XYZ file of C-alpha atoms in Angstrom:
514
model
C 68.479 18.740 2.504
C 69.989 20.869 5.249
C 69.432 19.733 8.791
C 68.077 22.315 11.276
C 70.277 20.936 14.051
C 73.384 23.055 13.189
C 71.306 26.179 13.916
C 70.301 24.988 17.380
C 73.373 26.366 19.236
C 72.846 29.766 17.623
C 69.218 29.832 18.746
C 70.207 28.879 22.278
C 72.589 31.828 22.372
C 70.099 34.289 20.871
C 67.235 33.404 23.202
C 68.918 34.536 26.440
C 70.309 37.535 24.593
C 66.776 38.545 23.601
C 65.627 38.178 27.203
C 68.565 40.285 28.332
C 67.668 43.006 25.800
C 64.415 43.566 27.652
C 66.320 44.421 30.841
C 68.522 47.255 29.671
C 70.291 49.664 31.939
C 68.744 53.113 32.399
C 69.565 55.350 29.426
C 71.248 52.292 27.813
C 74.558 53.220 29.454
C 76.670 50.410 30.925
C 80.239 49.172 31.364
C 81.696 45.691 32.018
C 82.054 44.716 35.656
C 85.503 43.560 36.865
C 86.212 39.854 36.344
C 86.284 39.075 40.061
C 82.723 40.358 40.639
C 80.469 38.040 42.633
C 76.939 37.969 44.058
C 75.913 37.804 47.710
C 72.149 37.879 48.361
C 71.463 39.652 45.027
C 74.089 42.305 45.802
C 77.015 42.455 43.370
C 80.464 43.060 44.846
C 83.077 44.264 42.373
C 86.276 46.303 42.076
C 89.219 46.996 44.347
C 88.430 47.999 47.012
C 85.157 46.076 46.905
C 82.068 48.123 46.124
C 78.513 46.827 46.334
C 75.901 47.293 43.611
C 72.186 46.811 44.236
C 70.129 44.777 41.685
C 69.093 47.956 39.841
C 72.757 48.862 39.262
C 73.862 45.750 37.358
C 72.672 43.273 34.730
C 73.767 39.665 34.086
C 75.412 38.963 30.747
C 74.460 35.830 28.744
C 77.277 33.338 29.050
C 78.475 34.660 32.404
C 79.639 37.919 33.888
C 77.932 41.237 34.598
C 77.681 44.785 33.340
C 77.342 47.790 35.630
C 74.628 50.325 34.875
C 76.647 53.512 34.806
C 73.704 55.839 35.393
C 72.664 53.870 38.493
C 76.121 53.970 39.989
C 76.872 57.626 39.178
C 75.322 60.771 37.720
C 74.769 60.806 33.954
C 73.955 63.458 31.395
C 72.934 62.904 27.787
C 74.771 64.858 25.087
C 72.612 65.530 22.026
C 75.443 65.034 19.522
C 78.650 62.958 19.493
C 81.879 64.263 20.966
C 83.282 67.290 19.078
C 79.948 67.878 17.356
C 77.472 70.705 17.963
C 73.708 71.102 17.639
C 72.160 73.577 15.196
C 68.761 75.265 15.247
C 67.381 72.780 12.695
C 67.807 69.937 15.159
C 70.827 68.461 13.346
C 74.340 67.647 14.526
C 77.327 69.139 12.738
C 81.056 68.583 13.199
C 82.873 71.231 15.190
C 85.443 73.249 13.275
C 88.878 72.051 14.403
C 90.149 75.635 14.504
C 87.645 76.550 17.219
C 88.646 76.070 20.832
C 85.269 74.925 22.144
C 85.119 72.556 25.086
C 81.904 70.863 26.141
C 81.305 71.266 29.858
C 78.330 70.426 32.028
C 76.956 73.643 33.538
C 75.756 73.701 37.121
C 73.893 77.009 36.867
C 73.143 79.185 33.819
C 71.397 82.566 33.890
C 70.776 85.362 31.385
C 74.450 86.410 31.515
C 75.810 82.928 30.745
C 77.269 79.956 32.627
C 77.812 80.874 36.283
C 79.119 77.521 37.580
C 80.155 74.296 35.850
C 81.026 70.777 36.990
C 84.573 69.485 36.742
C 85.410 67.048 33.966
C 84.447 63.512 35.007
C 82.221 64.650 37.854
C 79.172 63.730 35.738
C 79.323 60.921 33.190
C 78.514 62.334 29.732
C 77.237 59.976 27.052
C 75.798 60.461 23.569
C 72.384 59.183 22.529
C 69.774 60.777 20.287
C 66.850 62.241 22.201
C 63.631 60.699 20.907
C 60.307 62.271 21.814
C 57.138 63.703 20.291
C 58.362 67.303 20.264
C 61.289 69.237 21.730
C 61.949 72.772 22.880
C 65.104 74.721 23.660
C 65.737 76.787 26.798
C 67.810 79.945 26.220
C 68.349 82.028 29.392
C 69.944 84.875 27.431
C 66.591 85.479 25.699
C 64.457 85.304 28.829
C 65.572 85.171 32.446
C 62.699 82.822 33.284
C 64.681 80.185 31.339
C 67.532 80.213 33.866
C 68.313 76.607 34.843
C 70.367 74.316 37.070
C 71.767 70.804 36.566
C 71.899 68.753 39.770
C 74.665 66.284 40.564
C 72.055 63.549 40.017
C 71.423 64.795 36.451
C 68.060 66.532 36.969
C 67.161 69.764 35.182
C 65.684 72.429 37.490
C 64.685 76.051 37.115
C 66.321 78.838 39.103
C 64.104 78.372 42.162
C 64.551 74.589 42.232
C 61.370 73.360 40.524
C 61.803 70.270 38.345
C 61.776 70.898 34.592
C 62.889 67.469 33.359
C 64.188 64.187 34.766
C 67.351 62.453 33.508
C 66.612 60.958 30.101
C 63.958 63.557 29.246
C 66.466 66.091 27.948
C 69.886 66.369 26.371
C 72.473 69.140 26.331
C 74.843 70.480 23.723
C 76.595 73.598 22.536
C 74.814 75.850 20.026
C 76.842 77.956 17.564
C 73.940 80.429 17.294
C 74.344 81.253 20.995
C 78.150 81.515 21.112
C 78.534 77.755 21.686
C 76.794 77.976 25.047
C 75.713 74.608 26.482
C 71.903 74.573 26.562
C 69.222 71.944 27.251
C 66.895 70.493 24.611
C 63.847 69.138 26.431
C 61.106 66.704 25.502
C 57.742 68.415 25.384
C 55.576 66.839 28.114
C 52.927 65.109 25.985
C 51.475 61.812 27.135
C 51.850 58.989 24.615
C 48.114 58.300 24.552
C 47.516 61.954 23.668
C 49.822 61.933 20.640
C 47.237 60.345 18.323
C 44.558 62.761 19.564
C 46.797 65.732 18.849
C 47.666 64.343 15.411
C 43.968 64.192 14.519
C 43.517 67.827 15.568
C 46.577 68.800 13.513
C 45.077 67.025 10.487
C 41.815 68.916 11.037
C 43.664 72.243 11.049
C 45.482 71.302 7.834
C 42.232 70.264 6.118
C 40.659 73.591 7.055
C 43.264 75.612 5.156
C 42.238 74.754 1.537
C 38.543 75.162 2.411
C 39.137 78.578 3.990
C 41.193 79.637 0.975
C 38.518 78.362 -1.439
C 35.756 80.208 0.419
C 37.746 83.445 0.373
C 38.498 82.970 -3.338
C 34.818 82.434 -4.216
C 33.798 85.669 -2.485
C 36.745 87.522 -4.019
C 35.847 86.373 -7.559
C 32.105 87.078 -7.467
C 31.269 90.766 -7.201
C 27.635 90.136 -6.233
C 28.797 88.487 -3.005
C 30.982 91.379 -1.919
C 28.313 93.330 -0.069
C 28.685 94.342 3.579
C 28.091 90.812 4.793
C 30.431 89.319 2.182
C 33.301 91.677 3.010
C 32.893 91.037 6.734
C 32.875 87.306 6.098
C 36.032 87.603 3.968
C 37.818 89.403 6.822
C 36.674 86.696 9.231
C 37.937 83.972 6.887
C 41.271 85.725 6.239
C 42.037 85.998 9.957
C 41.033 82.373 10.481
C 43.349 81.323 7.654
C 46.262 83.065 9.399
C 45.194 81.466 12.692
C 45.131 77.937 11.228
C 48.390 78.486 9.324
C 50.227 79.501 12.494
C 48.802 76.485 14.317
C 49.910 74.162 11.518
C 53.441 75.572 11.337
C 53.738 75.508 15.108
C 52.522 71.912 15.345
C 54.416 70.453 12.400
C 57.242 72.905 11.809
C 59.985 70.961 13.525
C 61.207 69.194 16.615
C 61.469 72.423 18.549
C 61.033 76.124 17.919
C 63.377 79.008 17.468
C 62.725 81.032 20.631
C 62.164 84.247 18.651
C 59.823 82.464 16.229
C 57.969 81.019 19.209
C 57.379 84.498 20.646
C 56.379 85.891 17.237
C 53.950 83.024 16.592
C 52.330 83.521 20.002
C 51.601 87.201 19.326
C 50.524 86.493 15.727
C 48.170 83.764 16.940
C 46.756 86.112 19.574
C 46.114 88.827 16.978
C 44.602 86.556 14.305
C 42.353 84.700 16.773
C 41.099 87.911 18.375
C 40.489 89.498 14.970
C 38.489 86.471 13.773
C 36.222 86.649 16.839
C 35.874 90.437 16.495
C 34.711 89.993 12.883
C 32.230 87.320 13.974
C 31.032 89.863 16.533
C 30.677 92.440 13.735
C 28.486 90.080 11.699
C 26.355 89.263 14.747
C 25.944 92.961 15.537
C 24.998 93.820 11.953
C 22.381 91.061 11.947
C 20.986 92.181 15.315
C 20.890 95.819 14.162
C 19.046 94.828 10.974
C 16.301 93.051 12.897
C 16.065 95.520 15.768
C 15.748 98.691 13.639
C 13.972 97.475 10.456
C 14.809 100.647 8.609
C 13.748 100.976 4.949
C 16.411 100.189 2.392
C 18.277 103.298 1.294
C 18.657 104.329 -2.320
C 22.439 104.712 -2.093
C 22.949 101.241 -0.643
C 26.561 100.850 -1.752
C 27.637 104.152 -0.224
C 25.812 103.412 3.025
C 27.323 99.906 3.283
C 30.787 101.264 2.466
C 30.556 103.667 5.411
C 29.350 100.901 7.709
C 32.191 98.625 6.588
C 34.738 101.335 7.398
C 33.240 101.718 10.881
C 33.215 97.949 11.404
C 36.825 97.704 10.194
C 37.949 100.400 12.626
C 36.204 98.498 15.415
C 37.517 94.990 14.554
C 41.072 95.838 13.492
C 41.393 98.701 15.959
C 40.275 96.627 18.952
C 42.681 93.848 17.985
C 45.520 96.354 17.619
C 44.752 97.974 20.988
C 44.854 94.615 22.779
C 48.096 93.763 20.971
C 49.687 97.112 21.932
C 48.494 96.685 25.514
C 50.007 93.177 25.602
C 53.336 94.446 24.266
C 53.360 97.311 26.759
C 52.671 94.992 29.692
C 55.475 92.694 28.544
C 57.934 95.581 28.671
C 56.712 97.661 31.597
C 54.424 95.575 33.840
C 55.581 95.717 37.499
C 53.691 92.480 38.267
C 55.045 89.170 36.966
C 51.633 87.490 37.362
C 50.084 89.575 34.567
C 53.152 89.853 32.349
C 52.496 88.022 29.023
C 55.819 86.141 29.407
C 55.692 83.710 26.458
C 56.785 80.196 27.440
C 58.908 78.585 24.713
C 57.636 75.147 25.750
C 54.096 76.006 24.682
C 54.609 79.227 22.677
C 51.943 80.793 24.863
C 51.468 82.810 28.046
C 53.250 81.232 30.966
C 50.686 82.222 33.614
C 46.939 81.553 33.829
C 46.125 85.180 34.691
C 48.060 86.501 31.675
C 46.226 84.177 29.264
C 42.902 85.299 30.721
C 43.750 89.000 30.589
C 45.107 89.155 27.033
C 43.215 86.390 25.247
C 40.529 84.277 26.908
C 38.944 87.223 28.725
C 38.262 89.374 25.619
C 37.063 86.340 23.649
C 34.713 85.359 26.495
C 33.161 88.847 26.467
C 32.712 88.779 22.674
C 31.145 85.312 22.647
C 28.777 86.258 25.462
C 27.712 89.421 23.618
C 27.149 87.353 20.457
C 24.939 84.988 22.428
C 22.849 87.867 23.826
C 22.423 89.377 20.351
C 21.321 86.022 18.913
C 18.773 85.506 21.682
C 17.350 89.004 21.195
C 17.291 88.563 17.409
C 15.449 85.245 17.752
C 12.815 86.930 19.942
C 12.370 89.691 17.348
C 12.011 87.116 14.565
C 9.233 85.307 16.442
C 7.342 88.595 16.927
C 7.627 89.591 13.279
C 6.645 86.126 12.084
C 3.304 86.691 13.801
C 2.967 90.030 12.023
C 3.943 88.445 8.693
C 1.127 85.884 9.020
C -1.384 88.744 9.268
C -0.045 90.095 5.968
C -0.031 86.695 4.281
C 0.834 86.902 0.602
C 2.514 90.289 0.932
C 6.167 91.106 0.529
C 6.503 91.089 4.316
C 6.432 87.285 4.477
C 9.025 87.002 1.703
C 11.316 89.504 3.400
C 10.967 87.760 6.730
C 11.863 84.408 5.135
C 14.889 86.050 3.550
C 16.187 87.524 6.813
C 15.418 84.315 8.680
C 17.718 82.558 6.224
C 20.483 85.059 6.946
C 19.904 84.629 10.676
C 20.176 80.840 10.374
C 23.430 81.117 8.452
C 24.963 83.363 11.128
C 23.615 81.061 13.807
C 25.356 78.081 12.194
C 28.646 79.991 12.089
C 28.246 81.050 15.702
C 27.415 77.532 16.883
C 30.313 75.896 15.037
C 32.832 78.467 16.222
C 31.198 79.387 19.524
C 30.933 75.845 20.893
C 34.612 75.139 20.224
C 35.808 78.422 21.709
C 33.418 78.187 24.643
C 34.693 74.709 25.495
C 38.336 75.797 25.307
C 37.766 78.889 27.424
C 35.615 77.066 29.988
C 38.331 74.436 30.416
C 40.881 77.243 30.733
C 38.829 78.876 33.495
C 38.103 75.569 35.249
C 40.866 73.001 34.513
C 39.735 69.405 34.903
C 36.101 70.250 34.161
C 36.044 67.894 31.178
C 34.467 64.866 32.855
C 34.075 63.067 29.519
C 37.408 63.426 27.639
C 36.002 61.785 24.506
C 33.333 64.512 24.241
C 35.924 67.267 24.653
C 38.084 65.524 22.061
C 35.229 65.402 19.529
C 34.535 69.108 20.124
C 38.229 69.878 19.515
C 38.114 67.922 16.245
C 34.966 69.787 15.147
C 36.629 73.099 16.017
C 39.767 72.205 14.048
C 37.566 71.562 10.970
C 35.970 75.012 11.176
C 37.180 75.887 7.673
C 35.266 72.919 6.248
C 32.053 73.953 8.033
C 32.354 77.548 6.774
C 32.708 76.280 3.207
C 29.609 74.089 3.546
C 27.562 76.860 5.190
C 28.377 79.862 2.981
C 29.519 78.370 -0.358
C 27.390 75.241 -0.781
C 24.223 77.282 -1.411
C 22.198 77.316 -4.627
C 22.586 81.043 -5.210
C 26.337 81.068 -4.554
C 26.881 77.984 -6.708
C 24.791 79.559 -9.494
C 26.871 82.741 -9.375
C 30.056 80.678 -9.398
C 28.704 78.682 -12.343
C 28.015 81.899 -14.309
C 31.434 83.302 -13.445
C 33.561 80.283 -14.325
C 31.484 78.419 -16.897
C 28.625 80.614 -18.222
C 27.847 78.346 -21.218
C 26.716 75.491 -18.994
C 24.129 75.634 -16.249
C 24.935 73.045 -13.580
C 22.416 74.358 -11.036
C 18.801 75.325 -11.582
C 18.002 78.973 -10.959
C 15.373 79.601 -8.314
C 13.266 82.715 -8.591
C 13.058 82.903 -4.828
C 16.812 83.098 -4.532
C 17.100 86.092 -6.851
C 14.225 88.125 -5.462
C 15.439 91.190 -3.572
C 12.937 93.149 -1.551
C 12.868 95.418 1.420
C 11.748 94.569 4.930
C 8.419 96.069 5.822
C 6.916 96.750 9.190
C 3.801 98.627 10.235
C 4.224 102.183 9.125
C 6.726 101.476 6.338
C 6.098 100.631 2.706
C 7.624 97.877 0.668
C 10.253 99.112 -1.783
C 12.092 97.175 -4.413
C 15.807 97.190 -3.693
C 18.447 98.884 -5.716
C 20.077 96.530 -8.198
C 23.367 96.903 -6.322
C 21.806 95.765 -3.041
C 22.531 92.049 -3.152
C 21.441 90.193 -0.035
C 22.285 86.664 1.070
C 20.218 83.804 -0.322
C 17.890 81.860 1.928
C 18.613 78.606 0.103
C 21.004 76.561 2.221
C-alpha cells in the first residue's frame, strides 16, 4: 500500500501557492523583481538605481523572492486580442493579415474624424487578457460625436469633456477591420452582479411571452367569428407586442455587444412597436367607452359599419405612431437643442437624456394610459347606472345584454391592469428615479410585465366560447368543451326609448364566459 508521506512535500508547496493565488496583482499583470530586492518596513526596494514599491505594488512569491505588480507601478491598458490579432463585430479575435501594415497604438484622444493624439510606444504598458463581463458595448466616434473619448496616462477611459466612462480593467481596446482598423474601446456594461439574476428572469419572461403572443394571434387569425372589430384591434395590439418582445429578446441575448447601427435601429423599432401597442390598447378602451356611453341600436349592416370604424382606428393608431416616429427622426437631424435630441446611446440602445425619453416615449404613453384610466372609470360608472335599470326590467333582454357587455368590460379591464400597472410603474420610476422604496415589489411587477403575452393568452383565448370555436375549427368530430347557450346568444343593448333587436348573424360579440 502506498504511503501518503511522499505527497507531503507537494502539499506543503501547493498550500502557500494557493494562498498566494488569492492575492493577485491588479489585472493579473506582474513581472519578477530583481534578485537584490529587499524589504524595509513593508516597502520593497529593487532595481538600479533603487526604486521603492509600496505593499500594493508587489507580492511575495512562495519559496522566496517577489513579483512587481506592473499596473501599480505604471499605467496599463488591456488589449482585447493577442498581439497581431484584431477584434471583429462578432466579439471574436482573428489573426491580422501579414500583408497589412497595421500597428496597434494607444490613442490619447479620438473624435469623429479619427485618432487625434496617440501615446508613444512603451509609454503605457499594453497586455492581453480577455474582457469578462455581463454585457459589452462598443464606442465608435465616427458614428456619433458623443462617443468621442480620451485615454488618460493612468489608463482611465473618459469622454471628451473629462467625465469617467470606465476605470482600468472595465474595458479593453483593439483595432476593428470594419472601422478601418481604428483602435476603439469595448466597455463592460455597468450592471451590478446582484442585478444579473434579476435581469435574467425578466429576459426569460420576455422569451416565454413570444410563443403565447404568437398562439393568441394565430387563434384569432384562424377563426373567422373572432375577427370582428374587437378581434382585429386585439390582433394589431398583439402583433405590435410581439415585435416589442422580439426586439427586447434580441437586444438582451443577441451578443456581447451591439452593432452601433443595429443599436440605433432597435431603439427606433422598439419605440414604434411599444407606442403602437399602447395606441391599440387605447383604441380598444375608446371603443368600449363609446359603446357604453352611446348605447346605439345595432345596425343592420354591422360588418360594413365595423369595417369603417376599423379603418378610422387604424389611421389613428398607426398614424399617431408614425407621426411620433417622424417627429423623433426630424429632431435627431435638425434639433438645435442637445437636451431634446433623441441621441441614442449605444450603451443602452435608448435615448441618452431624460428629457428626450420623456418627450418621445414616456410622455405619450403616460397620456394614453391616463386617458385609458379615465375612460374605464367613466365606463364603470355607466355600468352601475344601467345595472339599476336592468333590475327594473328583470327577465328582459336588457339584463342579458348588460351581462354580455359587463363581460367585455371585465376583459378589457384585465388587459389594462396587466399592461397598465407595468407601464405605469416603469414610467413613474422614469419620472422619479429612486422612488422604488421596495425593490422586491418593483422586481415582481417587472416580471409580471415581462409575462404579458402569457396573461393575454389566458384572458382572451382560455374562454369557453373561444375554445369551442377552436375545437370546431381544428377537430370538429370531437367536442372537448360543452357548448353554453348563454355564450352563443347575441342580442342588442336596450335602453329606455330603444327596442331590443336580434343581431345580424355576422355580428359576433365577445363571450362573457371567462
